[in-house]
Amino acid sequence: MSERRPYRVGYAPGAYDLFHIGHLNILRHARQHCDYLVAGVVSDEMAERAKGHRPVIPLIERLEIVRNIKYVDAAFVETVPDKLETWKQVRFDVLFKGDDWRGTPRGERLERDFATVGVDVVYFPYTVHTSSTQLRRALDALTRQGPPQDRAAAEGVSVPETAPRR
């Protein structure tokens, strides 16, 4: 018989854009604390509303990536901003977030709202050295600079074309 975890159904919401080690860490830690883990993948529109830009990776691809992580039992598309509305559909007893939410107005509101329905909010360490925001900035910088040949030409350096693979 497997060991009983503190919570029955856990919920780990996120955009999961540009999936990275921080996302994996949250899902791994979350799964250690519940019998069944549902990952909430926010829709493109919800992500844009919350972050001011659309995800780089479209929803259907983000959903497929998250759905196939071994720690995730089910993936759910979040289409409403109110997490209590999501709770009415998923019925989890714990919500997991990165600790960058702890002590913030959004985190405190989340805790207050979920206390009314008996749901705990549990925070895990935020992976500070990697984030989708940092990855997006790096991609934007690379995009602005253009391909290596264009950057080299702008700097007055000659870069040979690579031969096509056979």
PDB file of C-alpha atoms in Angstrom:
ATOM      1  CA  MET A   1       0.000   0.000   0.000  1.00  0.00           C
ATOM      2  CA  SER A   2       1.342   3.458  -0.866  1.00  0.00           C
ATOM      3  CA  GLU A   3       1.921   6.069   1.787  1.00  0.00           C
ATOM      4  CA  ARG A   4      -0.895   8.575   2.399  1.00  0.00           C
ATOM      5  CA  ARG A   5      -0.035  12.152   1.530  1.00  0.00           C
ATOM      6  CA  PRO A   6      -1.314  15.189   3.455  1.00  0.00           C
ATOM      7  CA  TYR A   7      -3.797  16.204   0.731  1.00  0.00           C
ATOM      8  CA  ARG A   8      -6.078  14.225  -1.535  1.00  0.00           C
ATOM      9  CA  VAL A   9      -6.368  16.489  -4.620  1.00  0.00           C
ATOM     10  CA  GLY A  10      -3.804  19.188  -5.328  1.00  0.00           C
ATOM     11  CA  TYR A  11      -4.002  21.967  -7.878  1.00  0.00           C
ATOM     12  CA  ALA A  12      -0.960  23.701  -9.387  1.00  0.00           C
ATOM     13  CA  PRO A  13      -1.980  26.558 -11.717  1.00  0.00           C
ATOM     14  CA  GLY A  14       0.360  28.339 -14.092  1.00  0.00           C
ATOM     15  CA  ALA A  15       0.944  29.523 -17.613  1.00  0.00           C
ATOM     16  CA  TYR A  16       3.715  26.940 -18.033  1.00  0.00           C
ATOM     17  CA  ASP A  17       5.050  28.958 -20.952  1.00  0.00           C
ATOM     18  CA  LEU A  18       8.595  28.107 -22.069  1.00  0.00           C
ATOM     19  CA  PHE A  19       8.518  25.112 -19.710  1.00  0.00           C
ATOM     20  CA  HIS A  20      11.615  25.115 -17.502  1.00  0.00           C
ATOM     21  CA  ILE A  21      13.099  23.639 -14.320  1.00  0.00           C
ATOM     22  CA  GLY A  22      11.110  25.997 -12.074  1.00  0.00           C
ATOM     23  CA  HIS A  23       7.859  24.604 -13.494  1.00  0.00           C
ATOM     24  CA  LEU A  24       9.113  21.058 -13.049  1.00  0.00           C
ATOM     25  CA  ASN A  25      10.149  21.800  -9.447  1.00  0.00           C
ATOM     26  CA  ILE A  26       6.685  23.126  -8.537  1.00  0.00           C
ATOM     27  CA  LEU A  27       4.973  20.083 -10.053  1.00  0.00           C
ATOM     28  CA  ARG A  28       7.427  17.657  -8.405  1.00  0.00           C
ATOM     29  CA  HIS A  29       7.009  19.250  -4.970  1.00  0.00           C
ATOM     30  CA  ALA A  30       3.239  19.468  -5.377  1.00  0.00           C
ATOM     31  CA  ARG A  31       2.937  15.772  -6.251  1.00  0.00           C
ATOM     32  CA  GLN A  32       4.821  14.860  -3.067  1.00  0.00           C
ATOM     33  CA  HIS A  33       2.039  16.501  -1.037  1.00  0.00           C
ATOM     34  CA  CYS A  34      -1.089  15.075  -2.636  1.00  0.00           C
ATOM     35  CA  ASP A  35      -2.539  11.795  -3.878  1.00  0.00           C
ATOM     36  CA  TYR A  36      -3.734  13.288  -7.171  1.00  0.00           C
ATOM     37  CA  LEU A  37      -2.282  16.360  -8.883  1.00  0.00           C
ATOM     38  CA  VAL A  38      -4.154  18.540 -11.345  1.00  0.00           C
ATOM     39  CA  ALA A  39      -2.095  21.128 -13.212  1.00  0.00           C
ATOM     40  CA  GLY A  40      -4.093  24.182 -14.244  1.00  0.00           C
ATOM     41  CA  VAL A  41      -2.811  25.560 -17.537  1.00  0.00           C
ATOM     42  CA  VAL A  42      -4.079  29.106 -18.086  1.00  0.00           C
ATOM     43  CA  SER A  43      -5.490  29.926 -21.495  1.00  0.00           C
ATOM     44  CA  ASP A  44      -3.650  32.274 -23.842  1.00  0.00           C
ATOM     45  CA  GLU A  45      -6.227  34.996 -23.121  1.00  0.00           C
ATOM     46  CA  MET A  46      -5.918  34.553 -19.342  1.00  0.00           C
ATOM     47  CA  ALA A  47      -2.114  34.668 -19.527  1.00  0.00           C
ATOM     48  CA  GLU A  48      -2.274  37.821 -21.634  1.00  0.00           C
ATOM     49  CA  ARG A  49      -4.657  39.455 -19.161  1.00  0.00           C
ATOM     50  CA  ALA A  50      -2.446  38.553 -16.192  1.00  0.00           C
ATOM     51  CA  LYS A  51       0.987  39.212 -17.717  1.00  0.00           C
ATOM     52  CA  GLY A  52       0.306  41.731 -20.466  1.00  0.00           C
ATOM     53  CA  HIS A  53       1.436  39.458 -23.303  1.00  0.00           C
ATOM     54  CA  ARG A  54       0.434  36.192 -24.912  1.00  0.00           C
ATOM     55  CA  PRO A  55       2.498  33.093 -24.175  1.00  0.00           C
ATOM     56  CA  VAL A  56       5.223  32.150 -26.651  1.00  0.00           C
ATOM     57  CA  ILE A  57       3.974  28.547 -26.698  1.00  0.00           C
ATOM     58  CA  PRO A  58       0.281  28.147 -27.684  1.00  0.00           C
ATOM     59  CA  LEU A  59      -2.153  26.666 -25.157  1.00  0.00           C
ATOM     60  CA  ILE A  60      -2.617  23.317 -26.913  1.00  0.00           C
ATOM     61  CA  GLU A  61       1.161  22.701 -26.842  1.00  0.00           C
ATOM     62  CA  ARG A  62       1.575  23.876 -23.235  1.00  0.00           C
ATOM     63  CA  LEU A  63      -1.293  21.598 -22.233  1.00  0.00           C
ATOM     64  CA  GLU A  64       0.297  18.617 -23.994  1.00  0.00           C
ATOM     65  CA  ILE A  65       3.677  19.262 -22.346  1.00  0.00           C
ATOM     66  CA  VAL A  66       2.198  19.575 -18.845  1.00  0.00           C
ATOM     67  CA  ARG A  67      -0.158  16.627 -19.331  1.00  0.00           C
ATOM     68  CA  ASN A  68       2.860  14.416 -20.063  1.00  0.00           C
ATOM     69  CA  ILE A  69       4.906  15.317 -16.989  1.00  0.00           C
ATOM     70  CA  LYS A  70       5.072  12.214 -14.808  1.00  0.00           C
ATOM     71  CA  TYR A  71       4.041  14.105 -11.653  1.00  0.00           C
ATOM     72  CA  VAL A  72       0.778  15.339 -13.202  1.00  0.00           C
ATOM     73  CA  ASP A  73      -2.333  13.152 -13.056  1.00  0.00           C
ATOM     74  CA  ALA A  74      -4.554  15.531 -15.038  1.00  0.00           C
ATOM     75  CA  ALA A  75      -4.302  18.897 -16.776  1.00  0.00           C
ATOM     76  CA  PHE A  76      -7.115  21.446 -16.737  1.00  0.00           C
ATOM     77  CA  VAL A  77      -7.463  24.537 -18.930  1.00  0.00           C
ATOM     78  CA  GLU A  78      -8.130  27.633 -16.820  1.00  0.00           C
ATOM     79  CA  THR A  79     -10.379  30.082 -18.633  1.00  0.00           C
ATOM     80  CA  VAL A  80     -11.668  32.271 -15.780  1.00  0.00           C
ATOM     81  CA  PRO A  81      -9.657  34.618 -13.546  1.00  0.00           C
ATOM     82  CA  ASP A  82     -11.508  33.631 -10.360  1.00  0.00           C
ATOM     83  CA  LYS A  83      -9.716  30.650  -8.792  1.00  0.00           C
ATOM     84  CA  LEU A  84     -12.826  29.861  -6.710  1.00  0.00           C
ATOM     85  CA  GLU A  85     -14.720  29.292  -9.960  1.00  0.00           C
ATOM     86  CA  THR A  86     -11.975  26.887 -10.995  1.00  0.00           C
ATOM     87  CA  TRP A  87     -12.255  25.166  -7.598  1.00  0.00           C
ATOM     88  CA  LYS A  88     -15.985  24.596  -8.182  1.00  0.00           C
ATOM     89  CA  GLN A  89     -15.064  22.621 -11.300  1.00  0.00           C
ATOM     90  CA  VAL A  90     -11.950  20.771 -10.090  1.00  0.00           C
ATOM     91  CA  ARG A  91     -12.657  20.400  -6.326  1.00  0.00           C
ATOM     92  CA  PHE A  92      -9.100  20.364  -5.002  1.00  0.00           C
ATOM     93  CA  ASP A  93      -8.250  20.628  -1.316  1.00  0.00           C
ATOM     94  CA  VAL A  94      -4.886  22.380  -1.709  1.00  0.00           C
ATOM     95  CA  LEU A  95      -3.541  24.947  -4.162  1.00  0.00           C
ATOM     96  CA  PHE A  96       0.194  25.124  -4.799  1.00  0.00           C
ATOM     97  CA  LYS A  97       2.046  28.327  -5.763  1.00  0.00           C
ATOM     98  CA  GLY A  98       5.613  29.554  -5.947  1.00  0.00           C
ATOM     99  CA  ASP A  99       6.677  31.454  -2.828  1.00  0.00           C
ATOM    100  CA  ASP A 100       7.025  34.637  -4.881  1.00  0.00           C
ATOM    101  CA  TRP A 101       3.263  34.906  -4.159  1.00  0.00           C
ATOM    102  CA  ARG A 102       3.665  34.623  -0.368  1.00  0.00           C
ATOM    103  CA  GLY A 103       2.943  37.875   1.470  1.00  0.00           C
ATOM    104  CA  THR A 104       1.796  39.696  -1.677  1.00  0.00           C
ATOM    105  CA  PRO A 105      -1.686  41.193  -2.037  1.00  0.00           C
ATOM    106  CA  ARG A 106      -2.529  38.503  -4.638  1.00  0.00           C
ATOM    107  CA  GLY A 107      -1.285  35.702  -2.374  1.00  0.00           C
ATOM    108  CA  GLU A 108      -3.101  37.050   0.673  1.00  0.00           C
ATOM    109  CA  ARG A 109      -6.340  37.361  -1.327  1.00  0.00           C
ATOM    110  CA  LEU A 110      -5.902  33.781  -2.572  1.00  0.00           C
ATOM    111  CA  GLU A 111      -5.431  32.533   1.004  1.00  0.00           C
ATOM    112  CA  ARG A 112      -8.482  34.475   2.259  1.00  0.00           C
ATOM    113  CA  ASP A 113     -10.714  33.303  -0.598  1.00  0.00           C
ATOM    114  CA  PHE A 114      -9.734  29.656  -0.247  1.00  0.00           C
ATOM    115  CA  ALA A 115     -10.012  29.669   3.547  1.00  0.00           C
ATOM    116  CA  THR A 116     -13.773  30.196   3.027  1.00  0.00           C
ATOM    117  CA  VAL A 117     -14.026  26.769   1.323  1.00  0.00           C
ATOM    118  CA  GLY A 118     -11.451  24.897   3.421  1.00  0.00           C
ATOM    119  CA  VAL A 119      -8.673  24.864   0.806  1.00  0.00           C
ATOM    120  CA  ASP A 120      -5.076  25.370   1.912  1.00  0.00           C
ATOM    121  CA  VAL A 121      -2.566  27.394  -0.089  1.00  0.00           C
ATOM    122  CA  VAL A 122       0.919  25.880   0.045  1.00  0.00           C
ATOM    123  CA  TYR A 123       3.991  27.692  -1.254  1.00  0.00           C
ATOM    124  CA  PHE A 124       7.130  26.129  -2.684  1.00  0.00           C
ATOM    125  CA  PRO A 125      10.487  27.821  -3.308  1.00  0.00           C
ATOM    126  CA  TYR A 126      10.479  29.932  -6.459  1.00  0.00           C
ATOM    127  CA  THR A 127      13.347  29.089  -8.812  1.00  0.00           C
ATOM    128  CA  VAL A 128      14.969  32.519  -8.992  1.00  0.00           C
ATOM    129  CA  HIS A 129      17.688  31.696 -11.508  1.00  0.00           C
ATOM    130  CA  THR A 130      15.205  30.560 -14.185  1.00  0.00           C
ATOM    131  CA  SER A 131      11.855  32.044 -15.124  1.00  0.00           C
ATOM    132  CA  SER A 132       9.725  32.341 -18.222  1.00  0.00           C
ATOM    133  CA  THR A 133      10.111  36.117 -17.977  1.00  0.00           C
ATOM    134  CA  GLN A 134      13.911  35.804 -18.126  1.00  0.00           C
ATOM    135  CA  LEU A 135      13.683  33.324 -21.002  1.00  0.00           C
ATOM    136  CA  ARG A 136      11.281  35.630 -22.855  1.00  0.00           C
ATOM    137  CA  ARG A 137      13.704  38.567 -22.420  1.00  0.00           C
ATOM    138  CA  ALA A 138      16.555  36.458 -23.783  1.00  0.00           C
ATOM    139  CA  LEU A 139      14.463  35.394 -26.776  1.00  0.00           C
ATOM    140  CA  ASP A 140      13.408  38.993 -27.423  1.00  0.00           C
ATOM    141  CA  ALA A 141      17.055  40.119 -27.311  1.00  0.00           C
ATOM    142  CA  LEU A 142      18.083  37.385 -29.745  1.00  0.00           C
ATOM    143  CA  THR A 143      15.191  38.229 -32.051  1.00  0.00           C
ATOM    144  CA  ARG A 144      16.152  41.918 -32.075  1.00  0.00           C
ATOM    145  CA  GLN A 145      19.747  41.008 -32.912  1.00  0.00           C
ATOM    146  CA  GLY A 146      18.798  38.717 -35.784  1.00  0.00           C
ATOM    147  CA  PRO A 147      20.592  35.599 -37.043  1.00  0.00           C
ATOM    148  CA  PRO A 148      24.361  35.188 -36.356  1.00  0.00           C
ATOM    149  CA  GLN A 149      25.280  36.196 -39.935  1.00  0.00           C
ATOM    150  CA  ASP A 150      23.296  39.451 -39.581  1.00  0.00           C
ATOM    151  CA  ARG A 151      24.894  40.251 -36.200  1.00  0.00           C
ATOM    152  CA  ALA A 152      28.367  39.514 -37.548  1.00  0.00           C
ATOM    153  CA  ALA A 153      27.792  41.673 -40.633  1.00  0.00           C
ATOM    154  CA  ALA A 154      26.626  44.527 -38.422  1.00  0.00           C
ATOM    155  CA  GLU A 155      29.874  44.199 -36.477  1.00  0.00           C
ATOM    156  CA  GLY A 156      31.981  43.986 -39.648  1.00  0.00           C
ATOM    157  CA  VAL A 157      32.912  40.320 -39.173  1.00  0.00           C
ATOM    158  CA  SER A 158      32.692  37.683 -41.879  1.00  0.00           C
ATOM    159  CA  VAL A 159      30.862  34.473 -40.915  1.00  0.00           C
ATOM    160  CA  PRO A 160      30.921  31.579 -43.377  1.00  0.00           C
ATOM    161  CA  GLU A 161      27.614  29.992 -44.331  1.00  0.00           C
ATOM    162  CA  THR A 162      27.229  26.497 -42.997  1.00  0.00           C
ATOM    163  CA  ALA A 163      27.078  23.721 -45.524  1.00  0.00           C
ATOM    164  CA  PRO A 164      23.733  21.940 -45.776  1.00  0.00           C
ATOM    165  CA  ARG A 165      23.555  18.532 -44.088  1.00  0.00           C
ATOM    166  CA  ARG A 166      23.427  15.503 -46.325  1.00  0.00           C
TER     167      ARG A 166
END
